[in-house]
Amino acid sequence: MTAPTTGTLDQVKAPTTTGVRGGRRPSWRRRWLRRDLLGVLPFFVFVAIFLFIPTLVVIIGAFAGDDGRPTLDNISALADGYIVDAFVRSITLSAVTAVLGAAIGALVGYAVVTAGPDSLVRRIVTSACGVLAQFGGVTLAFAFIATIGLSGFVTVFLHDHLGIDIFAGGVWLFDLPGLVLVYTYFQIPLMVIVFLPALDGIRPQWRDATESLGGSTWYYWRHVAGPLLAPAFLGSTLLLFANAFSAYATAAALVSQGSPIVPLQIRSALTSEVLLGRENLGKAMALGMVVVVALVMWLYGLLQRRTTRWLD
Amino acid sequence: MRFSIARGTALVAVTAAMVGLSACSPPSSNNEAAASDAAKATNAAALGGIDKLVEAAKKEGALNVIALPPDWANYGEITKAFTAKYGITVNSAQPDASSQDEINAAKQLKGQGGAPDVFDLGASVALANTATFAPYQVTTWNDIPAALKDASGTWVNDYGGYMSIGYDSSKVPAPTSIADLLKPEYKGKVALNGDPTQAGAAFNGVVAASLGNGGSADDISKGVDFFGQLKKSGNFLPVDPTPATIESGQTPVVFDWDYLNVAQGAKLKGKVDWKTVVPANAVLGSYYVQAINADAPHPAAARLWQEFLYSDEGQNLWLKGGARPVRADAMKTAGTLDNALFQALPAVSGTPVFLTDAQTKSANDYLAANWAKAIG
């Protein structure tokens, strides 16, 4: 059986014997039973189990009270000072590490591209980035604790040999500044990986053409390479934002006092043995996170449209 | 595109298998009639005496416990002793979990063989979840003071202790009161066992700090203010203390239950000189709670575990871990309490304070609203 090359509705013969009202429209059932859709079925099942159902659970829970009755209490509790603060800090942390990671990662990526496609440098850097971008959670937190923690070997070395106390102003590693540092550490390699293909698309001939036509380096970046790379750069930055915004294990392993960011507030709502009955507040916070990411995606869509206009 | 029937069927089969895998839960262990008898038994006599209970428990052959760190109130030795005595395997899950995690696990694993059989909970979590417990009265029921148990045996206090300050005497001077900890000698050295809005031990640390700073069981604001000052002076250390941080000297001063600090000292003997003091003007006591999961996969073993914990042997094992067992007074009278161990407990002077449920609740609410501000 061959599939139609273009799947527009009017090409499909309307069924003559089925009881579908009107008869002008095709029977969707017939289309669904198409064997070529079976190929997509596992994907749909996967999405349903791991994305759709959990999202539904979160949304339903966010609007349910402890007794299971619908309520807006959890949503209105999101306006509490400490939760608003957590959202602000989460967004700030994600934005700062995304921008830092994107800027540094783009520069590293550019350096790698100029080294040539088959060079040893490129192979080493991409392999290292592949490993480090996935190096998160407890292992990463422990690596930092062992290196620059209170008894970390760098901390002790600086203290004993150079008289520098990196924690003189407080133990910042276990607070927001520490999270910025550790998050940036896994953001940079991720940026390199996702941004390299875009950089590979920039042809050296374009630069030559710009220069032979009298354009300066600034002109080339401003009018040729910049606009070409902008959509990819913005998209990658957004991915980094989402990556940091949803990161949990790294922060959970580092921060034991207080819950500065939203994922840790959700942990507290689900597992606290002191403040009870806040499971659904946790789901409301999760819903809040979904909304934030959705807004960022929408913003990205707007930007994409703008940037494609520049390219036309 | 061409699409062969064989491949289509394979895909459907794979998909079906995936759905099947995610939809089935592992079978629960055993559902014999004996198990249902044990699940309904509210005391050993209902099963025909302790011997019959032992027999039923041995048949089950396993006990699932949760959130019992081996170095917490001597639980490591207690589980070993239980296995040695009855030949029942103890499966210990998530040793570092919180009380709320125990309840969550019971909910999520309901009807499965891996669900927890018994709980060891903080009082507030226990009282909020009594509907999920099976009432049971141990053989030594009458020795337990009435104030420390639910009349029907739905929950029973098991062991308690006092909030204490553990300190590494080679690194810091001995604190004589809680206010001492604001001195510059303690800069960057004072840790709480957990976050007070999440962990019971840390919460009680804040309450004790309040008692030591002119507050009361009804007013913990002084405790929150104290930790705020501690943070401002740079003395507060935002690190979760573990045996490793204590041994490596990262957390030289730790607010924790006296039995936990005492156990640390015993464990690190010869490496760290870890001393425990219960501050004189701030004696805050609290008992933990035992309960049986109503949906326990091993109902007989769960009940035998309770019998073991509340036997003289079990109570003395808790005492060995520095905890004060609930039957201590009755056993003292009967002469079955291990006096050497009892004398070795940290000295307590002054009237111990125990929070009521109402006081706990209002303290929790105050903490939820103000802790982040004080420490942030």
XYZ file of C-alpha atoms in Angstrom:
688
model
C 0.000 0.000 0.000
C 1.469 3.358 -0.899
C 0.852 6.461 1.032
C -0.317 9.524 -0.881
C 2.561 11.826 -1.588
C 0.676 14.825 -0.333
C -1.680 14.183 2.475
C -4.281 16.858 1.789
C -7.793 15.910 2.722
C -9.509 16.523 -0.586
C -7.391 13.913 -2.295
C -8.695 11.159 -0.102
C -11.836 9.485 -1.442
C -14.726 9.907 0.910
C -16.161 6.617 2.113
C -19.506 5.792 0.589
C -20.931 3.263 2.986
C -20.009 4.504 6.427
C -22.434 6.490 8.472
C -20.291 9.549 8.783
C -22.418 12.660 8.655
C -22.152 14.663 5.496
C -19.981 12.135 3.682
C -17.881 14.949 2.228
C -15.246 14.598 4.931
C -12.994 11.584 4.973
C -13.391 9.026 7.725
C -10.665 9.710 10.243
C -10.823 6.118 11.365
C -9.798 4.888 7.985
C -6.868 7.263 8.014
C -5.829 6.238 11.494
C -5.854 2.582 10.631
C -3.292 3.252 7.965
C -0.412 0.897 8.543
C 2.099 3.618 7.900
C 0.932 5.368 11.052
C 1.906 2.331 13.079
C 5.480 3.500 12.833
C 4.634 6.577 14.868
C 2.638 4.665 17.461
C 5.550 3.780 19.785
C 6.537 7.425 19.815
C 3.014 8.509 20.715
C 2.836 5.911 23.480
C 6.190 7.076 24.805
C 5.127 10.712 24.787
C 1.836 9.834 26.455
C 3.474 7.886 29.289
C 6.444 10.130 29.986
C 5.187 13.580 29.059
C 1.450 13.833 28.691
C 0.294 11.855 31.748
C 2.800 13.423 34.198
C 1.845 16.884 32.935
C -1.816 16.068 33.488
C -1.088 14.818 37.008
C 0.706 18.087 37.786
C -2.088 20.246 36.375
C -4.873 18.328 38.120
C -2.951 18.252 41.413
C -2.265 21.980 41.249
C -6.007 22.663 41.340
C -6.884 20.037 43.957
C -6.998 20.334 47.724
C -5.909 17.652 50.196
C -9.409 16.207 50.089
C -9.279 15.955 46.282
C -11.845 18.719 45.780
C -11.061 21.487 43.311
C -9.570 24.599 44.873
C -7.518 27.632 43.893
C -5.612 27.694 47.210
C -2.442 26.155 45.797
C -2.355 28.606 42.909
C -2.958 31.612 45.143
C -0.263 30.329 47.524
C 2.219 30.846 44.690
C 1.979 34.551 45.490
C 3.554 33.942 48.923
C 6.741 35.913 49.373
C 9.088 32.962 49.701
C 7.749 31.214 46.576
C 7.895 34.404 44.486
C 11.476 34.888 45.702
C 12.315 31.328 44.708
C 10.915 31.891 41.210
C 12.848 35.143 40.840
C 16.054 33.439 41.977
C 15.432 30.414 39.736
C 14.870 32.595 36.687
C 17.871 34.784 37.516
C 20.129 31.781 38.058
C 18.977 30.151 34.810
C 19.279 33.371 32.804
C 22.709 34.278 34.163
C 24.164 30.804 33.620
C 22.508 30.536 30.189
C 24.004 33.854 29.028
C 27.413 33.082 30.527
C 27.372 29.559 29.125
C 26.181 30.735 25.709
C 28.794 33.507 25.419
C 31.742 31.403 26.568
C 30.501 28.284 24.787
C 30.077 30.190 21.495
C 33.646 31.527 21.728
C 35.021 28.061 22.482
C 32.946 26.648 19.620
C 34.283 29.292 17.233
C 37.844 28.534 18.273
C 37.229 24.845 17.647
C 35.729 25.464 14.205
C 38.696 27.561 13.103
C 40.947 24.645 14.054
C 39.611 22.656 11.114
C 37.057 19.851 10.829
C 39.367 16.874 11.402
C 41.900 18.424 13.746
C 42.925 16.745 16.972
C 41.871 19.813 18.950
C 38.342 19.593 17.627
C 38.069 15.892 18.346
C 39.336 16.304 21.894
C 37.129 19.315 22.659
C 33.948 17.776 21.272
C 34.499 14.499 23.122
C 35.248 16.346 26.348
C 32.149 18.504 25.903
C 30.029 15.426 25.231
C 31.086 14.032 28.580
C 30.975 17.270 30.586
C 27.591 18.410 29.276
C 26.101 15.274 30.818
C 28.216 15.541 33.969
C 25.665 16.831 36.436
C 23.860 15.927 39.589
C 25.462 14.490 42.668
C 28.742 13.583 40.977
C 29.287 17.150 39.794
C 28.336 18.580 43.177
C 30.756 16.215 44.877
C 33.543 17.111 42.444
C 33.158 20.760 43.448
C 32.909 19.940 47.157
C 36.097 17.868 46.915
C 37.874 20.640 45.009
C 36.711 23.920 46.518
C 34.545 22.746 49.407
C 35.423 23.520 53.015
C 38.031 20.756 53.060
C 38.548 20.745 49.296
C 42.146 20.363 48.223
C 42.250 23.699 46.387
C 40.711 25.466 49.388
C 43.197 23.868 51.763
C 46.144 24.550 49.426
C 45.249 28.239 49.051
C 44.707 28.552 52.780
C 47.909 26.822 53.847
C 50.340 28.048 51.201
C 49.055 31.415 50.067
C 47.002 32.506 53.064
C 43.878 32.989 50.936
C 40.572 32.041 52.556
C 38.056 31.730 49.739
C 35.207 31.396 52.238
C 36.124 34.447 54.331
C 32.846 36.108 53.422
C 30.693 33.043 54.100
C 30.354 29.617 52.546
C 29.115 30.841 49.157
C 29.564 27.446 47.473
C 26.431 26.128 49.198
C 24.340 29.106 48.190
C 23.294 30.910 45.016
C 26.804 32.046 43.920
C 27.959 28.428 44.175
C 25.036 27.318 42.014
C 25.942 29.930 39.372
C 29.489 28.564 39.243
C 28.516 24.893 39.110
C 25.687 25.393 36.600
C 27.924 27.421 34.276
C 30.345 24.504 34.399
C 27.859 22.208 32.648
C 26.275 24.947 30.504
C 29.441 25.789 28.547
C 30.060 22.294 27.091
C 26.369 21.925 26.259
C 26.523 25.207 24.326
C 29.570 24.011 22.405
C 27.747 20.832 21.362
C 24.502 22.462 20.246
C 26.122 25.512 18.633
C 28.875 23.770 16.621
C 26.617 22.725 13.695
C 25.563 26.357 13.182
C 29.178 27.503 13.252
C 30.072 24.791 10.754
C 27.505 26.283 8.393
C 29.410 29.549 8.137
C 31.577 29.356 5.005
C 34.994 31.034 4.945
C 34.189 32.159 1.347
C 31.583 34.572 2.718
C 34.226 36.297 4.782
C 36.497 36.497 1.747
C 33.635 37.951 -0.268
C 32.920 40.561 2.400
C 36.552 41.590 2.545
C 37.038 41.751 -1.224
C 33.999 44.022 -1.370
C 35.612 46.317 1.206
C 33.750 45.209 4.309
C 35.519 45.358 7.663
C 35.602 42.542 10.191
C 32.962 44.417 12.198
C 30.809 44.702 9.079
C 31.112 40.981 8.400
C 29.974 40.032 11.924
C 27.302 42.716 12.033
C 25.702 42.033 8.646
C 26.714 38.560 7.511
C 27.695 36.047 10.192
C 25.779 37.676 13.035
C 22.313 37.526 11.467
C 23.019 34.021 10.177
C 24.045 32.742 13.600
C 21.524 34.713 15.652
C 18.597 32.254 15.472
C 20.819 29.316 16.375
C 22.473 31.324 19.146
C 19.143 32.377 20.641
C 17.778 28.869 20.349
C 20.800 27.409 22.089
C 20.611 30.024 24.846
C 16.989 29.092 25.388
C 17.900 25.426 25.615
C 20.524 26.341 28.228
C 17.948 28.350 30.158
C 15.562 25.396 30.258
C 18.437 23.080 31.149
C 19.354 25.175 34.196
C 15.771 25.981 35.126
C 14.857 22.315 35.481
C 18.132 21.105 37.023
C 17.529 19.617 40.443
C 20.039 17.012 41.596
C 23.083 19.293 41.448
C 21.391 21.924 43.586
C 19.908 19.335 45.932
C 23.341 17.875 46.602
C 24.959 21.281 47.180
C 22.319 23.229 49.107
C 21.214 21.730 52.407
C 20.124 24.877 54.243
C 17.210 26.750 52.765
C 15.586 26.224 49.372
C 16.697 29.167 47.246
C 15.323 27.892 43.927
C 11.976 26.429 42.848
C 13.024 22.778 42.327
C 14.291 22.749 45.915
C 11.059 24.358 47.144
C 9.199 21.531 45.400
C 11.445 18.995 47.142
C 10.630 20.632 50.439
C 6.887 20.595 49.699
C 6.987 16.882 48.877
C 9.311 15.550 51.578
C 9.257 17.979 54.509
C 8.515 16.265 57.809
C 7.876 19.630 59.445
C 5.439 21.383 57.087
C 2.892 18.774 56.061
C 0.188 18.460 53.427
C 1.888 20.587 50.772
C 2.098 17.977 47.988
C -0.313 19.859 45.777
C 1.457 23.141 46.432
C 4.505 21.376 44.988
C 2.458 20.538 41.896
C 1.314 24.155 41.647
C 4.962 25.246 41.709
C 5.738 22.698 38.990
C 2.890 24.160 36.954
C 4.433 27.586 37.505
C 7.692 26.277 36.081
C 5.837 24.921 33.037
C 4.273 28.356 32.519
C 7.674 30.084 32.739
C 9.183 27.756 30.142
C 6.108 28.171 27.919
C 6.499 31.960 28.080
C 10.159 31.699 27.165
C 9.281 29.452 24.229
C 6.704 31.957 23.033
C 9.256 34.743 23.308
C 11.688 32.619 21.348
C 9.047 32.106 18.641
C 8.667 35.877 18.325
C 12.416 36.334 18.093
C 12.685 33.579 15.515
C 10.161 35.340 13.322
C 12.077 38.592 13.645
C 15.407 37.007 12.813
C 14.092 35.119 9.803
C 12.833 38.476 8.522
C 16.366 39.844 8.710
C 17.528 36.942 6.644
C 14.984 37.489 3.868
C 6.701 4.646 1.191
C 6.296 0.878 1.297
C 5.573 -0.726 4.553
C 5.710 -4.446 5.172
C 3.106 -6.156 7.269
C 5.739 -8.028 9.240
C 7.402 -4.841 10.349
C 4.103 -3.280 11.251
C 3.226 -6.197 13.485
C 6.637 -6.101 15.136
C 6.147 -2.452 15.963
C 2.730 -3.119 17.418
C 4.197 -5.932 19.490
C 6.992 -3.691 20.787
C 4.512 -0.958 21.639
C 2.240 -3.406 23.384
C 5.197 -4.720 25.354
C 6.117 -1.194 26.391
C 2.628 -0.456 27.574
C 2.534 -3.798 29.332
C 5.797 -3.119 31.101
C 4.670 0.212 32.375
C 1.226 -0.945 33.339
C 2.071 -4.075 35.327
C 3.360 -3.836 38.834
C 5.455 -6.592 40.329
C 3.333 -9.238 42.036
C 3.029 -8.881 45.759
C 4.767 -11.539 47.764
C 2.272 -13.760 49.526
C -1.432 -13.548 50.084
C -2.195 -16.508 52.265
C -4.913 -16.747 54.806
C -2.321 -16.609 57.589
C -1.154 -13.237 56.394
C -4.646 -11.796 56.544
C -5.001 -13.101 60.120
C -1.793 -11.351 61.070
C -2.866 -8.177 59.277
C -5.960 -8.004 61.472
C -4.256 -8.947 64.744
C -4.179 -6.129 67.284
C -2.067 -8.141 69.722
C -0.116 -11.411 69.851
C -2.902 -13.195 71.719
C -5.208 -12.779 68.717
C -2.906 -15.078 66.768
C -2.656 -17.631 69.571
C 0.339 -16.244 71.412
C 3.828 -15.002 70.645
C 5.039 -18.392 69.395
C 2.379 -18.451 66.698
C 3.356 -14.893 65.704
C 7.005 -15.938 65.412
C 5.961 -18.912 63.295
C 3.903 -16.745 60.935
C 6.679 -14.171 60.698
C 9.275 -16.834 59.912
C 7.034 -18.109 57.144
C 7.038 -14.611 55.632
C 10.798 -14.599 56.027
C 11.351 -10.884 55.391
C 10.712 -7.436 56.856
C 10.845 -4.148 54.948
C 12.052 -1.183 56.963
C 12.613 2.338 55.672
C 14.518 5.431 56.773
C 16.563 3.662 59.452
C 20.210 4.789 59.263
C 22.448 2.166 60.914
C 24.061 4.837 63.103
C 20.727 6.284 64.267
C 19.713 5.062 67.742
C 21.723 1.869 67.148
C 19.390 0.646 64.378
C 22.262 -1.155 62.651
C 22.720 -3.485 65.611
C 18.971 -3.769 66.239
C 18.235 -5.057 62.718
C 21.174 -7.489 62.951
C 19.941 -8.784 66.316
C 16.423 -9.253 64.935
C 17.735 -11.289 62.002
C 19.993 -13.343 64.273
C 17.130 -14.133 66.628
C 14.383 -15.008 64.130
C 16.185 -15.690 60.864
C 14.116 -12.997 59.136
C 15.845 -10.892 56.488
C 15.555 -7.153 57.055
C 15.399 -5.139 53.823
C 16.379 -1.579 54.663
C 15.382 1.052 52.090
C 16.408 4.735 51.848
C 18.254 5.016 55.170
C 18.496 8.811 54.873
C 14.846 9.460 53.999
C 12.608 11.828 55.957
C 9.456 10.799 57.816
C 7.335 12.193 54.984
C 9.336 10.070 52.523
C 8.317 6.967 54.499
C 4.621 7.791 54.083
C 5.141 8.670 50.398
C 6.880 5.334 49.806
C 4.032 3.440 51.471
C 1.528 5.243 49.226
C 3.504 4.720 46.034
C 4.296 1.053 46.715
C 0.860 0.131 48.039
C 0.021 -3.493 47.298
C 3.577 -4.362 46.269
C 6.039 -6.665 47.966
C 8.553 -3.873 48.462
C 6.299 -1.548 50.473
C 7.504 -0.668 53.983
C 6.105 -2.865 56.781
C 6.841 -0.534 59.674
C 7.472 3.160 60.216
C 9.678 5.149 62.560
C 8.256 8.659 62.330
C 8.431 12.137 63.748
C 5.370 12.966 65.821
C 3.761 15.477 63.451
C 3.965 13.201 60.396
C 2.649 10.273 62.451
C -0.372 12.201 63.708
C -1.246 13.370 60.212
C -1.313 9.816 58.827
C -2.947 7.642 61.508
C -5.495 6.379 58.958
C -2.765 4.361 57.227
C -1.554 2.555 60.378
C -2.648 -0.801 61.783
C -3.358 -0.687 65.542
C -1.270 -3.140 67.559
C -0.558 -3.524 71.275
C 2.735 -5.186 72.171
C 3.018 -7.665 75.043
C 4.749 -5.031 77.191
C 1.952 -2.518 76.484
C 1.260 -1.705 80.165
C 4.843 -0.535 80.763
C 4.443 2.324 78.295
C 3.246 5.568 79.950
C -0.260 6.519 78.788
C 0.886 9.913 77.540
C 3.312 8.249 75.146
C 0.918 6.032 73.196
C -2.369 6.061 71.338
C -4.976 4.231 73.438
C -5.646 1.631 70.732
C -2.025 1.196 69.719
C -2.312 2.924 66.346
C 0.959 4.652 67.162
C 3.334 4.263 70.092
C 6.312 6.376 71.142
C 9.472 4.303 70.946
C 12.554 6.215 72.043
C 13.375 9.799 72.750
C 16.179 12.169 73.468
C 17.106 15.768 74.150
C 18.335 18.392 71.759
C 22.064 18.736 72.274
C 25.165 20.459 70.973
C 27.885 18.131 69.756
C 31.319 19.707 69.383
C 34.878 18.818 68.470
C 36.729 19.751 71.654
C 40.064 19.998 69.824
C 38.713 22.780 67.599
C 36.325 24.808 69.767
C 35.926 25.629 73.468
C 33.112 23.865 75.325
C 29.861 25.832 74.940
C 28.147 26.318 78.297
C 24.972 27.810 76.841
C 23.379 28.255 73.442
C 24.176 31.984 73.472
C 27.894 31.085 73.694
C 27.772 29.992 70.062
C 27.612 33.647 68.959
C 31.207 34.173 70.143
C 33.924 34.679 67.510
C 35.580 31.347 68.457
C 32.704 29.632 66.635
C 32.974 31.573 63.380
C 31.878 29.409 60.446
C 31.568 26.358 62.682
C 27.947 25.908 63.820
C 25.747 23.519 61.807
C 22.173 22.310 62.132
C 21.257 18.732 61.251
C 19.130 19.587 58.224
C 16.886 22.453 57.206
C 14.364 23.265 59.980
C 11.525 23.646 57.482
C 12.194 20.092 56.271
C 13.832 17.982 58.981
C 12.484 17.313 62.459
C 15.877 17.324 64.180
C 16.766 20.754 62.787
C 13.325 22.110 63.664
C 13.845 21.038 67.275
C 17.269 22.675 67.211
C 15.569 25.991 66.508
C 13.051 25.393 69.321
C 15.876 24.580 71.768
C 17.692 27.746 70.691
C 14.528 29.651 71.492
C 14.329 28.110 74.993
C 17.952 29.085 75.545
C 17.346 32.676 74.488
C 14.333 33.601 76.588
C 11.700 32.111 74.324
C 9.297 29.321 75.227
C 7.502 26.338 73.739
C 4.826 28.792 72.606
C 7.249 31.311 71.149
C 10.038 30.110 68.903
C 10.725 33.543 67.379
C 13.741 33.906 69.705
C 15.212 30.761 68.177
C 14.738 32.020 64.632
C 16.266 35.377 65.643
C 19.200 33.536 67.232
C 19.992 31.706 64.007
C 19.565 34.972 62.124
C 22.257 36.521 64.368
C 24.382 33.409 63.967
C 24.171 33.813 60.205
C 24.979 37.544 60.398
C 28.029 36.988 62.580
C 29.252 34.400 60.089
C 29.115 31.611 62.672
C 26.333 29.662 60.962
C 27.535 26.956 58.601
C 25.042 25.973 55.875
C 26.312 22.399 55.609
C 24.377 19.230 56.368
C 26.443 17.388 58.963
C 27.228 13.731 58.283
C 29.719 11.376 59.966
C 32.106 12.301 57.142
C 31.867 16.070 57.666
C 32.365 15.605 61.402
C 35.373 13.361 60.951
C 37.005 15.686 58.421
C 36.405 18.671 60.687
C 34.067 20.536 58.327
C 31.272 20.717 60.923
C 32.907 21.237 64.345
C 29.651 22.158 66.151
C 26.367 20.360 65.434
C 22.851 20.824 66.805
C 21.311 17.342 66.921
C 19.565 14.805 69.158
C 21.802 13.738 72.024
C 21.675 10.075 70.981
C 22.955 10.961 67.528
C 25.761 13.150 68.840
C 26.709 10.500 71.418
C 26.753 7.834 68.707
C 29.047 10.034 66.580
C 31.410 10.414 69.527
C 31.508 6.662 70.083
C 32.081 5.989 66.403
C 34.908 8.515 66.047
C 36.659 7.575 69.299
C 40.392 7.997 68.837
C 39.965 10.135 65.693
C 37.903 13.095 66.873
C 37.218 14.104 70.451
C 33.476 14.607 69.913
C 31.644 15.693 73.055
C 27.926 16.153 73.663
C 26.295 18.706 75.918
C 22.595 19.272 76.651
C 22.410 23.002 77.426
C 21.173 23.558 81.006
C 18.566 26.216 80.332
C 17.240 24.722 77.126
C 16.273 21.091 77.608
C 13.964 20.118 74.784
C 12.865 16.504 74.570
C 11.010 14.611 71.883
C 9.988 11.042 71.208
C 9.827 9.296 67.877
C 6.843 7.130 66.942
C 6.514 3.491 65.875
C 3.649 2.424 63.643
C 2.741 -0.543 61.456
C 1.765 0.018 57.825
C -1.871 -1.110 57.445
C -0.933 -2.487 54.005
C 2.245 -4.192 55.197
C 3.338 -6.938 52.787
C 4.688 -8.870 55.803
C 2.054 -8.246 58.495
C 3.324 -10.902 60.898
C 6.966 -9.837 60.635
C 5.880 -6.211 61.155
C 4.161 -7.162 64.430
C 7.059 -9.341 65.561
C 9.392 -6.373 64.907
C 7.295 -4.274 67.305
C 7.402 -7.058 69.918
C 11.172 -7.162 69.549
C 11.623 -3.392 69.807
C 9.509 -3.164 72.957
C 11.087 -6.242 74.586
C 13.814 -5.702 77.226
C 16.384 -6.653 74.618
C 15.169 -4.133 72.041
C 14.821 -1.333 74.573
C 18.357 -1.896 75.871
C 19.679 -1.876 72.295
C 18.169 1.592 71.811
C 19.717 2.623 75.112
C 23.053 1.386 73.798
C 22.632 3.860 70.928
C 22.217 6.711 73.401
C 18.433 6.940 73.005
C 16.077 6.863 75.973
C 13.666 3.951 75.464
C 9.996 4.487 76.277
C 9.879 1.652 78.863
C 12.931 2.981 80.751
C 11.085 3.733 84.018
C 9.280 0.399 84.177
C 12.445 -1.509 83.329
C 14.378 0.402 85.995
C 11.826 -0.717 88.564
C 11.976 -4.278 87.282
C 15.773 -4.191 87.222
C 16.028 -5.096 83.566
C 17.422 -1.750 82.376
C 21.146 -1.772 81.576
C 22.227 0.673 84.249
C 25.772 1.175 83.000
C 24.371 2.394 79.698
C 21.761 4.545 81.431
C 24.402 6.279 83.559
C 26.444 7.000 80.452
C 23.728 9.199 78.899
C 24.517 12.929 78.762
C 23.641 14.739 82.003
C 20.450 16.768 81.886
C 19.745 19.562 84.360
C 16.525 21.547 84.494
C 12.988 20.714 83.476
C 12.689 19.078 80.065
C 10.177 20.700 77.716
C 8.047 18.550 75.399
C 6.062 20.339 72.694
C 2.345 19.641 72.435
C 0.805 19.088 68.993
C -0.674 22.580 69.019
C 2.687 24.112 69.934
C 4.392 22.109 67.199
C 1.847 23.275 64.670
C 2.121 26.977 65.523
C 5.923 26.701 65.602
C 5.873 25.096 62.143
C 3.733 27.900 60.774
C 5.979 30.572 62.273
C 9.019 28.841 60.817
C 7.490 28.518 57.344
C 6.841 32.252 57.259
C 10.011 33.523 58.927
C 12.899 31.073 58.587
C 13.854 32.003 55.033
C 13.841 35.707 55.951
C 16.099 35.201 58.965
C 18.593 33.002 57.165
C 18.275 34.372 53.594
